[in-house]
Coordinates of C-alpha atoms and ligand atoms in Angstrom, one line a residue:
X6 CA 84.9 91.5 110.1
X7 CA 84.6 95.2 110.3
X8 CA 86.3 96.8 113.3
X9 CA 89.0 96.2 115.9
X10 CA 89.5 98.2 119.0
X11 CA 92.1 98.4 121.7
X12 CA 90.8 98.2 125.3
X13 CA 92.8 99.4 128.3
X14 CA 91.4 96.4 130.1
X15 CA 92.4 92.9 131.2
X16 CA 91.0 90.0 129.1
X17 CA 88.5 88.9 131.7
X18 CA 87.1 92.5 131.9
X19 CA 86.2 92.4 128.2
X20 CA 82.9 91.1 126.9
X21 CA 83.0 88.8 123.9
X22 CA 81.5 85.6 122.5
X23 CA 84.8 84.0 121.9
X24 CA 88.5 84.5 122.7
X25 CA 91.3 84.1 120.1
X26 CA 94.6 82.6 121.4
X27 CA 97.7 82.4 119.4
X28 CA 99.9 79.5 120.4
X29 CA 103.5 80.7 119.6
X30 CA 106.2 78.2 118.7
X31 CA 104.1 75.2 119.9
X32 CA 104.5 76.5 123.5
X33 CA 101.3 75.5 125.3
X34 CA 102.7 76.1 128.8
X35 CA 101.8 79.8 128.6
X36 CA 99.3 81.9 130.4
X37 CA 96.8 82.1 127.5
X38 CA 96.7 78.4 126.8
X39 CA 98.0 76.3 129.7
X40 CA 94.5 75.7 131.1
X41 CA 93.4 74.0 127.8
X42 CA 96.7 72.2 127.1
X43 CA 95.2 68.7 127.6
X44 CA 92.0 69.4 125.7
X45 CA 94.1 70.8 122.8
X46 CA 96.3 67.7 122.7
X47 CA 93.2 65.5 122.8
X48 CA 91.8 67.4 119.8
X49 CA 95.0 66.7 117.9
X50 CA 96.1 70.3 117.7
X51 CA 99.8 70.7 117.5
X52 CA 100.1 74.4 116.8
X53 CA 101.5 74.4 113.3
X54 CA 101.5 77.9 111.7
X55 CA 97.9 78.9 110.8
X56 CA 96.4 75.6 112.2
X57 CA 93.3 76.4 114.1
X58 CA 91.3 74.5 116.8
X59 CA 88.0 75.7 118.1
X60 CA 87.0 74.7 121.6
X61 CA 83.4 75.8 121.5
X62 CA 82.6 74.8 125.1
X63 CA 85.6 76.9 126.3
X64 CA 84.6 79.8 124.0
X65 CA 88.2 79.9 122.7
X66 CA 89.8 79.4 119.4
X67 CA 93.5 78.6 119.2
X68 CA 95.7 79.2 116.2
X69 CA 99.4 78.3 115.7
X70 CA 102.2 80.7 114.9
X71 CA 105.8 79.6 114.3
X72 CA 107.2 82.7 116.1
X73 CA 106.1 86.0 117.5
X74 CA 107.5 87.8 114.5
X75 CA 105.2 90.1 112.6
X76 CA 104.7 87.9 109.5
X77 CA 103.7 84.8 111.6
X78 CA 101.4 86.7 113.9
X79 CA 99.7 88.5 111.0
X80 CA 99.0 85.2 109.2
X81 CA 97.9 83.4 112.4
X82 CA 95.5 86.2 113.4
X83 CA 94.0 86.2 109.9
X84 CA 93.5 82.5 109.9
X85 CA 91.8 82.6 113.3
X86 CA 89.3 85.1 112.1
X87 CA 88.7 83.2 108.9
X88 CA 88.0 80.0 110.9
X89 CA 85.3 81.9 112.9
X90 CA 83.5 83.0 109.7
X91 CA 79.9 81.7 109.5
X92 CA 80.0 80.2 113.0
X93 CA 77.7 82.9 114.5
X94 CA 80.2 84.6 116.9
X95 CA 79.8 88.3 116.7
X96 CA 82.5 89.7 119.0
X97 CA 85.9 88.2 119.7
X98 CA 88.6 89.3 122.1
X99 CA 92.3 88.5 122.4
X100 CA 95.5 89.5 124.2
X101 CA 98.2 91.6 122.6
X102 CA 101.4 90.2 121.1
X103 CA 104.8 91.9 121.1
X104 CA 108.2 90.6 120.3
X105 CA 110.0 92.9 122.6
X106 CA 108.8 95.2 125.4
X107 CA 109.2 98.4 123.3
X108 CA 108.6 97.1 119.8
X109 CA 105.0 97.4 118.6
X110 CA 105.6 95.9 115.1
X111 CA 104.0 92.6 116.0
X112 CA 101.0 94.4 117.5
X113 CA 100.5 96.3 114.2
X114 CA 100.8 93.0 112.3
X115 CA 98.2 91.5 114.6
X116 CA 95.8 94.3 113.9
X117 CA 96.4 94.0 110.2
X118 CA 96.0 90.2 110.2
X119 CA 92.6 90.4 112.0
X120 CA 91.2 92.9 109.4
X121 CA 92.9 91.2 106.4
X122 CA 91.6 87.7 107.5
X123 CA 88.1 89.2 108.1
X124 CA 87.8 90.3 104.4
X125 CA 84.8 89.0 102.5
X126 CA 83.7 89.8 99.0
X127 CA 80.0 89.1 98.7
X128 CA 78.9 91.8 96.3
X129 CA 77.6 89.3 93.8
X130 CA 75.9 86.9 96.3
X131 CA 72.2 87.3 96.3
X132 CA 71.9 85.8 99.8
X133 CA 74.3 87.4 102.1
X134 CA 75.0 85.5 105.3
X135 CA 74.7 87.5 108.5
X136 CA 76.7 85.0 110.6
X137 CA 79.8 87.2 110.6
X138 CA 82.3 88.2 113.2
X139 CA 81.8 92.0 113.6
X140 CA 84.5 93.1 116.1
X141 CA 87.7 92.0 117.7
X142 CA 88.6 93.6 121.0
X143 CA 92.3 93.7 121.8
X144 CA 93.3 93.7 125.5
X145 CA 96.4 95.4 127.0
X146 CA 97.2 91.9 128.5
X147 CA 100.3 91.0 126.6
X148 CA 101.4 87.5 125.7
X149 CA 104.8 87.8 127.4
X150 CA 103.4 89.8 130.3
X151 CA 105.0 93.1 129.0
X152 CA 103.5 96.3 130.3
X153 CA 102.3 98.1 127.2
X154 CA 103.0 101.7 126.5
X155 CA 99.4 102.6 125.8
X156 CA 99.7 105.5 123.4
X157 CA 102.4 103.5 121.4
X158 CA 100.2 100.4 121.3
X159 CA 97.2 102.5 120.1
X160 CA 99.3 104.1 117.4
X161 CA 100.5 100.8 116.1
X162 CA 97.0 99.4 116.0
X163 CA 95.7 102.5 114.2
X164 CA 98.4 102.3 111.5
X165 CA 97.6 98.6 111.1
X166 CA 94.0 99.5 110.6
X167 CA 94.8 102.1 107.9
X168 CA 97.0 99.7 105.9
X169 CA 94.7 96.8 106.2
X170 CA 91.6 98.8 105.2
X171 CA 93.5 100.3 102.2
X172 CA 94.4 96.7 101.2
X173 CA 90.8 95.5 101.6
X174 CA 89.7 98.6 99.6
X175 CA 92.0 97.4 96.7
X176 CA 90.7 93.8 97.0
X177 CA 87.2 95.1 96.4
X178 CA 88.1 97.0 93.3
X179 CA 90.2 94.1 91.8
X180 CA 87.5 91.5 92.6
X181 CA 84.8 93.6 90.9
X182 CA 83.7 92.1 87.5
X183 CA 85.1 93.8 84.5
X184 CA 81.8 95.1 83.3
X185 CA 81.2 96.8 86.7
X186 CA 84.7 98.2 86.9
X187 CA 85.6 100.1 83.7
X188 CA 88.1 102.9 83.3
X189 CA 85.3 105.4 84.1
X190 CA 84.6 103.4 87.3
X191 CA 88.2 103.8 88.3
X192 CA 87.8 107.5 87.8
X193 CA 84.7 107.5 90.1
X194 CA 86.6 105.7 92.8
X195 CA 89.5 108.2 92.6
X196 CA 87.1 111.1 92.8
X197 CA 85.3 109.6 95.8
X198 CA 88.7 109.3 97.6
X199 CA 89.5 112.9 96.7
X200 CA 86.1 114.1 98.0
X201 CA 86.8 112.4 101.3
X202 CA 90.3 113.6 101.9
X203 CA 91.1 117.3 101.7
X204 CA 94.8 116.7 100.7
X205 CA 93.9 114.5 97.8
X206 CA 93.3 115.9 94.4
X207 CA 92.3 114.3 91.1
X208 CA 92.8 115.2 87.5
X209 CA 91.6 113.0 84.6
X210 CA 92.6 112.8 81.0
X211 CA 90.2 111.5 78.4
X212 CA 90.9 110.3 74.9
X213 CA 91.1 113.7 73.4
X214 CA 93.5 115.0 76.1
X215 CA 95.7 111.9 75.7
X216 CA 95.8 112.4 71.9
X217 CA 97.1 115.9 72.6
X218 CA 99.7 114.4 74.9
X219 CA 100.8 112.1 72.1
X220 CA 100.0 108.9 74.1
X221 CA 99.5 106.8 71.0
X222 CA 100.6 103.5 72.6
X223 CA 98.1 103.7 75.3
X224 CA 95.4 104.8 72.9
X225 CA 96.1 102.0 70.5
X226 CA 95.5 99.4 73.2
X227 CA 92.3 101.1 74.2
X228 CA 90.8 101.5 70.7
X229 CA 88.7 98.4 70.3
X230 CA 86.9 98.8 73.7
X231 CA 83.5 100.4 74.0
X232 CA 84.9 101.8 77.3
X233 CA 87.0 104.9 76.7
X234 CA 90.4 104.9 78.4
X235 CA 91.3 107.3 81.2
X236 CA 94.5 108.6 82.7
X237 CA 94.0 109.3 86.4
X238 CA 96.4 111.6 88.3
X239 CA 95.6 111.4 92.0
X240 CA 97.9 113.5 94.1
X241 CA 98.5 114.0 97.8
X242 CA 100.1 117.2 98.9
X243 CA 100.7 117.2 102.7
X244 CA 100.0 120.3 104.7
X245 CA 103.6 120.5 105.9
X246 CA 106.7 120.8 103.8
X247 CA 107.2 117.4 102.2
X248 CA 110.4 115.5 102.9
X249 CA 110.3 113.8 99.5
X250 CA 108.2 113.5 96.3
X251 CA 107.2 110.1 95.1
X252 CA 105.4 109.1 91.9
X253 CA 103.5 105.9 91.6
X254 CA 102.4 104.5 88.3
X255 CA 99.8 101.7 88.0
X256 CA 98.7 99.4 85.2
X257 CA 94.9 99.6 85.2
X258 CA 93.8 97.1 82.6
X259 CA 90.1 96.7 83.6
X260 CA 90.2 93.7 81.3
X261 CA 92.9 92.0 79.3
X262 CA 91.4 89.7 76.6
X263 CA 94.8 89.7 74.9
X264 CA 93.4 91.8 72.0
X265 CA 93.8 90.2 68.5
X266 CA 96.6 88.0 69.9
X267 CA 93.7 86.6 71.9
X268 CA 94.3 84.7 75.1
X269 CA 93.3 81.1 75.2
X270 CA 90.1 80.6 77.2
X271 CA 91.8 79.3 80.3
X272 CA 94.2 82.2 80.4
X273 CA 91.6 84.8 80.0
X274 CA 89.8 84.0 83.2
X275 CA 91.0 86.2 86.1
X276 CA 92.1 89.0 83.7
X277 CA 89.7 91.3 85.5
X278 CA 92.7 91.4 87.9
X279 CA 94.9 93.1 85.3
X280 CA 93.8 96.4 87.0
X281 CA 95.6 95.4 90.2
X282 CA 98.6 97.8 89.8
X283 CA 96.3 100.8 89.2
X284 CA 94.0 99.7 92.0
X285 CA 97.1 99.4 94.4
X286 CA 98.0 102.9 93.5
X287 CA 94.5 104.1 94.6
X288 CA 94.9 102.2 97.8
X289 CA 98.3 103.5 98.6
X290 CA 97.1 107.1 98.2
X291 CA 94.2 106.4 100.5
X292 CA 96.6 105.1 103.2
X293 CA 99.1 107.9 102.7
X294 CA 96.3 110.5 103.1
X295 CA 94.9 108.8 106.2
X296 CA 98.4 108.5 107.8
X297 CA 99.0 112.2 107.0
X298 CA 102.5 111.4 105.8
X299 CA 104.8 114.4 105.1
X300 CA 105.6 113.2 101.6
X301 CA 104.1 114.4 98.3
X302 CA 102.8 111.4 96.5
X303 CA 101.5 111.4 92.9
X304 CA 99.6 108.4 91.5
X305 CA 99.2 107.9 87.8
X306 CA 96.9 105.2 86.6
X307 CA 96.4 104.1 83.0
X308 CA 92.9 102.7 83.0
X309 CA 92.3 100.9 79.7
X310 CA 90.4 97.8 78.4
X311 CA 92.2 95.6 75.9
X312 CA 89.6 94.1 73.5
X313 CA 89.1 92.9 70.0
X314 CA 87.1 94.3 67.1
X315 CA 87.3 95.9 63.7
X316 CA 89.2 98.8 65.1
X317 CA 91.6 96.9 67.3
X318 CA 95.3 97.6 67.1
X319 CA 97.2 94.9 65.4
X320 CA 100.4 92.8 65.5
X321 CA 102.6 94.6 62.8
X322 CA 101.3 98.1 63.8
X323 CA 104.0 100.6 64.6
X324 CA 103.1 103.0 67.4
X325 CA 104.8 106.2 68.4
X326 CA 104.9 106.6 72.2
X327 CA 104.7 110.0 74.1
X328 CA 108.5 110.3 74.2
X329 CA 108.8 109.9 70.4
X330 CA 110.1 106.3 70.5
X331 CA 108.5 104.0 67.9
X332 CA 107.3 100.5 68.9
X333 CA 106.7 97.5 66.6
X334 CA 103.7 95.6 67.9
X335 CA 104.2 91.9 67.5
X336 CA 101.8 90.8 70.2
X337 CA 98.7 92.7 71.3
X338 CA 98.7 90.8 74.6
X339 CA 101.9 92.6 75.7
X340 CA 99.7 95.6 76.2
X341 CA 100.6 96.5 79.7
X342 CA 104.0 97.8 78.7
X343 CA 102.5 99.9 76.0
X344 CA 100.1 101.6 78.4
X345 CA 102.8 102.0 81.0
X346 CA 105.3 103.4 78.5
X347 CA 103.0 106.4 77.9
X348 CA 101.9 106.8 81.5
X349 CA 105.5 106.6 82.7
X350 CA 106.5 109.4 80.2
X351 CA 103.5 111.5 81.4
X352 CA 104.4 111.0 85.1
X353 CA 108.0 112.0 84.6
X354 CA 107.1 115.1 82.5
X355 CA 104.6 116.2 85.2
X356 CA 106.5 115.5 88.3
X357 CA 110.2 115.5 89.0
X358 CA 110.2 112.8 91.7
X359 CA 112.7 111.6 94.2
X360 CA 111.4 108.1 93.6
X361 CA 109.3 106.5 90.8
X362 CA 107.7 103.2 91.3
X363 CA 105.4 101.3 89.0
X364 CA 103.1 98.4 89.8
X365 CA 101.8 96.1 87.2
X366 CA 100.5 92.6 86.6
X367 CA 102.9 92.7 83.7
X368 CA 104.0 89.1 82.8
X369 CA 103.0 85.5 83.2
X370 CA 106.7 84.9 83.1
X371 CA 107.2 86.5 86.5
X372 CA 104.7 84.1 88.0
X373 CA 106.5 81.1 86.3
X374 CA 109.9 82.4 87.5
X375 CA 109.3 83.2 91.1
X376 CA 105.9 81.6 91.9
X377 CA 102.5 82.9 92.6
X378 CA 103.1 84.5 96.0
X379 CA 106.1 86.7 95.1
X380 CA 106.5 90.0 93.3
X381 CA 109.5 90.7 91.0
X382 CA 111.4 93.9 91.5
X383 CA 113.5 95.5 88.8
X384 CA 115.4 98.7 88.0
X385 CA 118.7 100.2 86.9
X386 CA 119.8 101.2 90.4
X387 CA 120.1 99.2 93.6
X388 CA 118.8 101.8 96.1
X389 CA 115.1 102.1 95.1
X390 CA 114.9 98.4 94.4
X391 CA 116.4 97.5 97.8
X392 CA 114.0 99.9 99.5
X393 CA 111.1 98.0 98.0
X394 CA 112.6 94.6 98.9
X395 CA 113.1 95.7 102.5
X396 CA 109.7 97.3 102.9
X397 CA 108.0 94.2 101.4
X398 CA 109.9 91.3 103.0
X399 CA 110.9 92.7 106.3
X400 CA 108.2 95.3 107.2
X401 CA 105.0 94.5 105.3
X402 CA 105.0 90.7 105.1
X403 CA 104.7 90.7 101.3
X404 CA 107.2 88.6 99.4
X405 CA 109.3 90.3 96.7
X406 CA 112.5 89.3 95.0
X407 CA 115.0 91.1 92.8
X408 CA 115.3 90.3 89.1
X409 CA 118.4 91.6 87.4
X410 CA 118.6 93.4 84.1
X411 CA 121.4 92.6 81.6
X412 CA 122.5 93.9 78.3
X413 CA 122.1 90.6 76.5
X414 CA 118.4 90.4 77.2
X415 CA 118.0 94.1 76.2
X416 CA 119.1 93.0 72.7
X417 CA 116.2 90.6 72.4
X418 CA 113.8 93.6 72.2
X419 CA 115.5 94.9 69.0
X420 CA 113.2 95.7 66.1
X421 CA 114.2 95.7 62.4
X422 CA 111.7 98.4 61.5
X423 CA 111.1 100.5 64.7
X424 CA 113.1 101.6 67.7
X425 CA 111.9 98.7 69.9
X426 CA 109.7 95.7 69.7
X427 CA 106.9 95.1 72.3
X428 CA 107.9 91.5 72.8
X429 CA 111.3 89.8 73.1
X430 CA 112.5 87.3 70.5
X431 CA 113.1 84.7 73.2
X432 CA 110.6 83.2 75.6
X433 CA 113.3 83.1 78.3
X434 CA 113.5 85.9 80.9
X435 CA 110.1 87.4 80.0
X436 CA 109.6 89.3 83.3
X437 CA 113.0 91.0 82.8
X438 CA 112.6 91.8 79.1
X439 CA 109.2 93.4 80.0
X440 CA 110.9 95.4 82.7
X441 CA 113.7 96.4 80.3
X442 CA 111.1 97.5 77.8
X443 CA 109.7 99.9 80.5
X444 CA 113.2 101.0 81.2
X445 CA 113.3 102.5 77.7
X446 CA 110.7 105.0 78.8
X447 CA 112.5 106.2 81.9
X448 CA 114.4 109.5 81.3
X449 CA 117.9 110.2 82.4
X450 CA 116.7 112.2 85.4
X451 CA 114.7 109.2 86.8
X452 CA 117.0 106.3 85.9
X453 CA 118.4 106.0 89.4
X454 CA 115.1 106.6 91.1
X455 CA 112.9 104.1 89.4
X456 CA 111.8 100.5 90.4
X457 CA 109.3 98.4 88.6
X458 CA 107.3 95.9 90.6
X459 CA 105.7 93.0 88.7
X460 CA 102.8 91.8 90.9
X461 CA 101.3 89.4 88.3
X462 CA 101.6 86.4 90.8
X463 CA 100.5 87.7 94.2
X464 CA 97.8 90.2 93.0
X465 CA 95.3 87.5 92.4
X466 CA 95.4 83.9 93.6
X467 CA 92.5 81.5 93.5
X468 CA 92.9 80.1 97.0
X469 CA 93.5 81.6 100.5
X470 CA 97.2 82.0 101.5
X471 CA 98.5 83.4 104.7
X472 CA 96.5 86.6 105.4
X473 CA 95.2 86.7 101.9
X474 CA 91.8 85.4 100.7
X475 CA 90.8 83.7 97.5
X476 CA 91.0 86.2 94.7
X477 CA 92.5 89.7 95.0
X478 CA 95.2 90.2 97.7
X479 CA 95.8 93.9 97.5
X480 CA 99.5 93.2 96.6
X481 CA 101.7 96.3 96.7
X482 CA 99.6 98.4 99.1
X483 CA 101.3 97.3 102.4
X484 CA 104.8 97.2 101.0
X485 CA 104.6 100.7 99.5
X486 CA 102.8 102.2 102.6
X487 CA 105.7 100.9 104.7
X488 CA 108.3 102.2 102.3
X489 CA 106.6 105.7 102.3
X490 CA 106.3 105.7 106.1
X491 CA 110.0 104.9 106.4
X492 CA 110.8 107.7 103.9
X493 CA 108.6 110.1 105.8
X494 CA 110.7 109.4 108.9
X495 CA 113.7 110.4 107.0
X496 CA 115.4 107.0 107.4
X497 CA 118.2 106.3 105.1
X498 CA 118.0 102.9 103.5
X499 CA 120.2 100.3 105.3
Ligands
LIG529 N1 98.2 90.7 82.0 C1 99.1 89.8 81.4 C2 100.1 89.2 82.3 C3 99.6 88.3 83.4 C4 99.6 86.9 83.2 C5 99.1 88.8 84.6 C6 99.1 86.0 84.2 C7 98.6 87.9 85.6 C8 98.6 86.6 85.4 C9 100.0 90.6 80.3 O1 99.3 91.6 79.7 C10 100.3 89.6 79.3 O2 99.4 89.0 78.7 N2 101.6 89.3 79.1 C11 102.1 88.3 78.2 C12 103.3 88.9 77.5 C13 103.8 88.1 76.3 C14 102.8 88.2 75.2 C15 105.1 88.6 75.9 C16 102.4 87.1 78.9 O3 102.8 87.1 80.0 O4 102.1 86.0 78.4
LIG530 ZN1 98.2 91.0 78.0
LIG531 ZN1 97.8 92.6 80.8

């Protein structure tokens, strides 16, 4: 599904092949659904969240939502669109949904859901089906009968389109096979973004430049790959005076084989998704530029492939990171933190930011701890962490939870021969010890400004869930876009 458009028209004035109706809180006695109430009952449709029922003869598809809150409407809209895939309908229409006469949050979520649910990844299919829904037309006819403020409705839909398209853009990158998305491909993608947007600029460091910067930890991880590593610095400088400066750091492992501490076969599959953090940073910058936010945003992506070979880095190696700290390598599969250590140091040296966030598919332990659908958020200070949690859970409809650091877990990273070890001496608390490792590379100036977001679970799931398809979800994009929008408005965190 490609486009959605808002029409200042009533539903019956809009042409379409099919109409989408969201049944909210199992209430069928409502203007959009009362005429079909009996037919729906006969079909066994009860209106559970995301349950769909196509009444082809009525040219309507019904989908359940538990409430008119954003998260439920986003997911319902996505599932309706997904249920129409391959059925041959080209154009759909639907009413608009608002939780309150003056609050357009649900309408934005509705727009997001339609585009997120319409996502398809068919790059590698030799036969591409053409039975796709192309458009959804949204009417000003509102579910509760509210009279819409037209410009406000249009703005909400436009913002929804930007954040959903940025999410789908990231899904495409992450789903791309590892041999078709190398560090250099990530550079090309960043350059294309910068070519399109006047306020985006890109700077790239190659191996030689990174050697000069002393980024030996990142370079060690990259050494056995035939694809050279890249550090991508994509920056957005708004035309007005920025209200804040934010740095975003992303783990861009275009493949993680585990290195010499090789992953077992079953665990290696899906490791093309280890570039999800870096890809999310690209998507966030795309959204920020399109929204023209008055914030300066710097994205730093460590694009690297972790492979094996005669020149691979080894367990027992000792690496000196950019900030001079020495790291004893005890497992080459804990490579993300090595790459991020150097990129975090570089980012902090380059830009003195008001906030520093990093996104990484960092640990399997995070997935074990909080489940596949939720990100783990960590840091030294509550404020940046709470901002992320609020933006994710309350605004964006992404799930995130806080994981606390503690001084006892910090001790498990001690090395006998170097300053720190790249793995902990206990298998417990692996997401937190990885986060605390990163914390060793945060300077005094940024300690209170940093949050680390482990997206290892939600970034890539091999089945559809909510508004997310099989595969890459684009985790991190919507939460950070909402956080930055809120920051741009100058809102203090509640
Ligand atoms: N990229 C993986 C983490 C991962 C696992 C992401 C599952 C997505 C799904 C990371 O580089 C890794 O391999 N981490 C190790 C760390 C361990 C060696 C301390 C892990 O989680 O097993
Ligand atoms: Zn790994
Ligand atoms: Zn990894």
